[in-house]
CSV table of C-alpha atoms and ligand atoms in Angstrom, one decimal:
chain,number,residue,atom,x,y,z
Q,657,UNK,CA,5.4,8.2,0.3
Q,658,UNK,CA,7.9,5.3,0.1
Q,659,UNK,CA,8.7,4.2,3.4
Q,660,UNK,CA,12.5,3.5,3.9
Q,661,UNK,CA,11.9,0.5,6.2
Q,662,UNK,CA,9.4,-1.1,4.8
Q,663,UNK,CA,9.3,-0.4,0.9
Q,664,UNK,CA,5.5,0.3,1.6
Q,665,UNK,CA,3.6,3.0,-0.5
Q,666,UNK,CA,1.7,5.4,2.0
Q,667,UNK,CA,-0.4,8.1,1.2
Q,668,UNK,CA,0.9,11.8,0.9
Q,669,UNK,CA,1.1,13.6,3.9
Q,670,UNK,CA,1.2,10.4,6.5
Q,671,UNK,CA,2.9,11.0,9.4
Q,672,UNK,CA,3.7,7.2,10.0
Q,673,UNK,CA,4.2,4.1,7.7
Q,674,UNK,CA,0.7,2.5,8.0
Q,675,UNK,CA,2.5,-1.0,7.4
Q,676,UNK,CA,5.3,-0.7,9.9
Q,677,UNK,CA,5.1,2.1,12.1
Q,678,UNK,CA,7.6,3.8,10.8
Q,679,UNK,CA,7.7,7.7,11.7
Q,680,UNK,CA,8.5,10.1,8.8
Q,681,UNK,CA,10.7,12.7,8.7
Q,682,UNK,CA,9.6,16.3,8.0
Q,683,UNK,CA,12.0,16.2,5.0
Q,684,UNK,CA,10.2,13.0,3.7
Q,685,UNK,CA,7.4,14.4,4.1
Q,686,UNK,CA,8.0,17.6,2.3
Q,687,UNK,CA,9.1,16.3,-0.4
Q,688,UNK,CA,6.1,14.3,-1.0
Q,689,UNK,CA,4.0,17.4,-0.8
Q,690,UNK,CA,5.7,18.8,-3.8
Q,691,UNK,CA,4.6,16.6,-6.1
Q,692,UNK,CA,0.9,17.0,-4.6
Q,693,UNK,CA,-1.6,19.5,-7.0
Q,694,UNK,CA,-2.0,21.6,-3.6
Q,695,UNK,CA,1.8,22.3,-3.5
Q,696,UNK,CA,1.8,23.2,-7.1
Q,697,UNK,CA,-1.2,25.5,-6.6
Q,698,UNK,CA,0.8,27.1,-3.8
Q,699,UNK,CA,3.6,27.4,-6.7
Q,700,UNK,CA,1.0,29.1,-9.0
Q,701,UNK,CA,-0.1,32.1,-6.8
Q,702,UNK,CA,3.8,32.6,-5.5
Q,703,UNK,CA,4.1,33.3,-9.6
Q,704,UNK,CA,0.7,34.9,-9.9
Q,705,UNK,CA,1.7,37.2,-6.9
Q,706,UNK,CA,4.9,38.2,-8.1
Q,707,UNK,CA,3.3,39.3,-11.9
Q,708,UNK,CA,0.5,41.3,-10.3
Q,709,UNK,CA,1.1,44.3,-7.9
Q,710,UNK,CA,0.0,42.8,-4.8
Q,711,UNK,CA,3.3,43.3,-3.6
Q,712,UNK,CA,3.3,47.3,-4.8
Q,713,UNK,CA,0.3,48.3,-3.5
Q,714,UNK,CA,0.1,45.9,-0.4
Q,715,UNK,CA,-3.8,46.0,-0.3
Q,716,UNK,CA,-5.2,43.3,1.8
Q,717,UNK,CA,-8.3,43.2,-0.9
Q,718,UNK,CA,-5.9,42.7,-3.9
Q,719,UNK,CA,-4.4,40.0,-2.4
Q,720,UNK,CA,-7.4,38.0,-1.4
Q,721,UNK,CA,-8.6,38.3,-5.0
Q,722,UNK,CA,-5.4,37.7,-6.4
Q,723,UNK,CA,-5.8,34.4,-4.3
Q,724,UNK,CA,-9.4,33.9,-5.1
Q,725,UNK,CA,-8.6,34.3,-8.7
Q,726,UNK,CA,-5.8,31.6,-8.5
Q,727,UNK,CA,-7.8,29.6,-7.0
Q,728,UNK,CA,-10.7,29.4,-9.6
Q,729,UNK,CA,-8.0,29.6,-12.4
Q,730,UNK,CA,-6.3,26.0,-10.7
Q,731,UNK,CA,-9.8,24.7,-10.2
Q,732,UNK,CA,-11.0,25.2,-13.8
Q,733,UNK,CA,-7.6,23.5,-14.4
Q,734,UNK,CA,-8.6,20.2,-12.8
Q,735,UNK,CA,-11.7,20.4,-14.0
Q,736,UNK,CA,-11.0,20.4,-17.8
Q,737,UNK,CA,-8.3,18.2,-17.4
Q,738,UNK,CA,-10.2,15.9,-14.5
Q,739,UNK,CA,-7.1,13.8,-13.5
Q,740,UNK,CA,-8.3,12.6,-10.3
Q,741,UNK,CA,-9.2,9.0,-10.7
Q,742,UNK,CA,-12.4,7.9,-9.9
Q,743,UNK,CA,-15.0,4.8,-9.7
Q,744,UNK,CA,-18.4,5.5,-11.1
Q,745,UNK,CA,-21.4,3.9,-10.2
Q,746,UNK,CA,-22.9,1.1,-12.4
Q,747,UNK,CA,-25.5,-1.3,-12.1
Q,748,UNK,CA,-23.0,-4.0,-11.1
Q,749,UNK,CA,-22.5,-2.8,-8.0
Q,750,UNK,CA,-23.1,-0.2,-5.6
Q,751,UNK,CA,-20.8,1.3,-3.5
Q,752,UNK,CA,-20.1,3.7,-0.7
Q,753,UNK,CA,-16.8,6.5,-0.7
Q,754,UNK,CA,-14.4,7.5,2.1
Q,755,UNK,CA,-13.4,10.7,1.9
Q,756,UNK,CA,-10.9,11.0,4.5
Q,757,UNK,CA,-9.6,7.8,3.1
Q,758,UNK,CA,-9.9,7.9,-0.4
Q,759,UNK,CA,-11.3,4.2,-0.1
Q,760,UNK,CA,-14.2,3.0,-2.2
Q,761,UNK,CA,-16.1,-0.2,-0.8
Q,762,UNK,CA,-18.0,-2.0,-3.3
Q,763,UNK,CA,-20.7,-4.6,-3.1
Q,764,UNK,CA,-21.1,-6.5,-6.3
Q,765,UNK,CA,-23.9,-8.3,-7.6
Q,766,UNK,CA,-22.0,-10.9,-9.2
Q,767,UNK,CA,-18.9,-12.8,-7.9
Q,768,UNK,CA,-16.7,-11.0,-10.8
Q,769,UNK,CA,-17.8,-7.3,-11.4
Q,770,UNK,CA,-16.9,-4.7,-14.2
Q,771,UNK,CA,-15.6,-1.1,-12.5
Q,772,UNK,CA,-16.8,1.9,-14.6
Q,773,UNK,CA,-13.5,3.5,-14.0
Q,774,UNK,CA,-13.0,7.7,-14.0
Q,775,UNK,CA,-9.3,8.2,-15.8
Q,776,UNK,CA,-8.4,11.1,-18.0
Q,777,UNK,CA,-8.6,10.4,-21.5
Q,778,UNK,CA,-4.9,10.3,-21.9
Q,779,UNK,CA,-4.5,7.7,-20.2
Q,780,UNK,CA,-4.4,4.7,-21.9
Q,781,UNK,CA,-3.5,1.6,-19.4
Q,782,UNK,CA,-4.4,1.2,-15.8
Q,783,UNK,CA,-2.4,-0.7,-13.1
Q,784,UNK,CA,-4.4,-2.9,-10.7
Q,785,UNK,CA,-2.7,-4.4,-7.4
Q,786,UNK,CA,-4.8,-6.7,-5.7
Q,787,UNK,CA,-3.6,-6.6,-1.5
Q,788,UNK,CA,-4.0,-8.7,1.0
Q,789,UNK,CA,-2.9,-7.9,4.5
Q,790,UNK,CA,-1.3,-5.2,2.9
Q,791,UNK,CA,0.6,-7.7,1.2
Q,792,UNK,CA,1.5,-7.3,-3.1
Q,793,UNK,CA,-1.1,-10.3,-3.9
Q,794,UNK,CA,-1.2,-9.7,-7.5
Q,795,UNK,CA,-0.5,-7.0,-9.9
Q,796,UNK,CA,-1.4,-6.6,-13.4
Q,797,UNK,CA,-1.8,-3.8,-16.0
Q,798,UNK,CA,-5.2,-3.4,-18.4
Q,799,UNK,CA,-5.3,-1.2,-21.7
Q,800,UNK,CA,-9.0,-1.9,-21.9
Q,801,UNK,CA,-10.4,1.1,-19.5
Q,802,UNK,CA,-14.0,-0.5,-19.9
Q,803,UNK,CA,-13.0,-4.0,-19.1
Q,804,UNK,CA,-11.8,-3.7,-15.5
Q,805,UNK,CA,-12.7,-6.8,-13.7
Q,806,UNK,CA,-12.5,-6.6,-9.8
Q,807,UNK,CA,-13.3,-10.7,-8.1
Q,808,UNK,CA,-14.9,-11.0,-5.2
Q,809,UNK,CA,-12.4,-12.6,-3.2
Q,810,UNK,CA,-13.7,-12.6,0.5
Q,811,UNK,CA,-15.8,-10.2,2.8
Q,812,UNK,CA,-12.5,-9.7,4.1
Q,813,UNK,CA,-11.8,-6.3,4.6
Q,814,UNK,CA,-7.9,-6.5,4.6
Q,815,UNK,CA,-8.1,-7.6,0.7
Q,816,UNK,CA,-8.3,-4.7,-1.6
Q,817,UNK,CA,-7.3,-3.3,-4.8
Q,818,UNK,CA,-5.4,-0.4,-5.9
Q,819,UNK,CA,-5.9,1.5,-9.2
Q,820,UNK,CA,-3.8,3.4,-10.7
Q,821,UNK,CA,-3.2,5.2,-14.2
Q,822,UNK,CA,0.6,4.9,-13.8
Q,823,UNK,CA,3.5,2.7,-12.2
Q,824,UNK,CA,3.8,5.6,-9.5
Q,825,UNK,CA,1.4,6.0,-7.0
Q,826,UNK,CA,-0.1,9.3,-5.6
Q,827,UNK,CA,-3.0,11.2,-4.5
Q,828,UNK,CA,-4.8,11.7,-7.4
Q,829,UNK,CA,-4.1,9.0,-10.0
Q,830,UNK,CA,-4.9,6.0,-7.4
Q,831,UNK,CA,-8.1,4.7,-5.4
Q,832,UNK,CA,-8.4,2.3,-3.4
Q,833,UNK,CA,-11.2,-0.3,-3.6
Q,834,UNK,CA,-12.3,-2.9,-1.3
Q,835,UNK,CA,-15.2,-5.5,-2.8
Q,836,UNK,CA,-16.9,-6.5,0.0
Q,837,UNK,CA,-20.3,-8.4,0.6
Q,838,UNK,CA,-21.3,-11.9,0.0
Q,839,UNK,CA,-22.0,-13.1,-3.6
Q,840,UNK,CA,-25.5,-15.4,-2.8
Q,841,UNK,CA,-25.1,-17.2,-6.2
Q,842,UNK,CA,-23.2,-18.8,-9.1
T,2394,LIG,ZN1,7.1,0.8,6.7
């Protein structure tokens, strides 16, 4: 979500602009929720409901399979096609994952380290923005998807990157990743 004030990219759903404060409107964030997969599932049973009978014959039972069903036939979907981004783990590095976040936080070995980035095979360049203070430090794009290298700038935790596999940001094409930890040598 693009904040209007600000320019700042926020996650889906946000209520407020985590740079600025800025409160949302319901309409803002509505629309953001229609381009999320979760929306689109919600799409899929609406036109799964309306080929089947559920409707017709009103059974309670019908309809929770009819939801059950869409919901393995979505979930097979993002499986095979596995679009969410990821970071995998590597012996450069290990790392810990924030769920509610989506925020990776990586301690490196070595003061530059190689990601072994998760991106559908499609996808053929990755964007990297390097933040700090939530400020645009640097921003460059890689078609090599096995030669991602992250620096270890500082411990600080208000530097991070952001991955994504395309100019526009969203829920499941970007991570977050902060490289923390001291480098002892070199
Ligand atoms: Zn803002």
């Amino acid at each position: 979500m693009k904040c209007k004030k600000c320019e700042y990219i926020n996650v889906n759903h946000a209520n407020y602009c985590y740079k600025c404060g800025n409160e949302f409107t319901k309409k803002e964030q509505a629309s953001s929720q229609e381009k999320s997969i979760w929306h689109k599932l919600v799409k899929l049973k609406d036109w799964y409901d309306k080929l089947t009978l559920s409707k017709i014959t009103g059974s309670k039972t019908f309809q929770a399979l009819s939801i059950i069903i869409t919901i393995l036939i979505g979930g097979y979907f993002i499986y095979k096609n596995g679009y969410q981004m990821k970071l995998l783990a590597n012996d450069n590095y290990t790392y810990a994952y924030n769920t509610k976040d989506k925020e990776y936080y990586v301690y490196p070995k070595e003061k530059e380290t190689p990601l072994n980035i998760y991106a559908p095979n499609e996808v053929k360049e990755i964007y990297i923005k390097y933040y700090e203070n939530d400020t645009l430090v640097n921003e460059q794009s890689i078609n090599d998807l096995n030669n991602i290298l992250v620096e270890v700038n500082s411990s600080n935790i208000n530097s991070y990157y952001k991955l994504s596999y395309e100019k526009e940001e969203n829920d499941i094409n970007t991570i977050k990743v902060y490289v923390l930890g001291s480098v002892t040598n070199e």
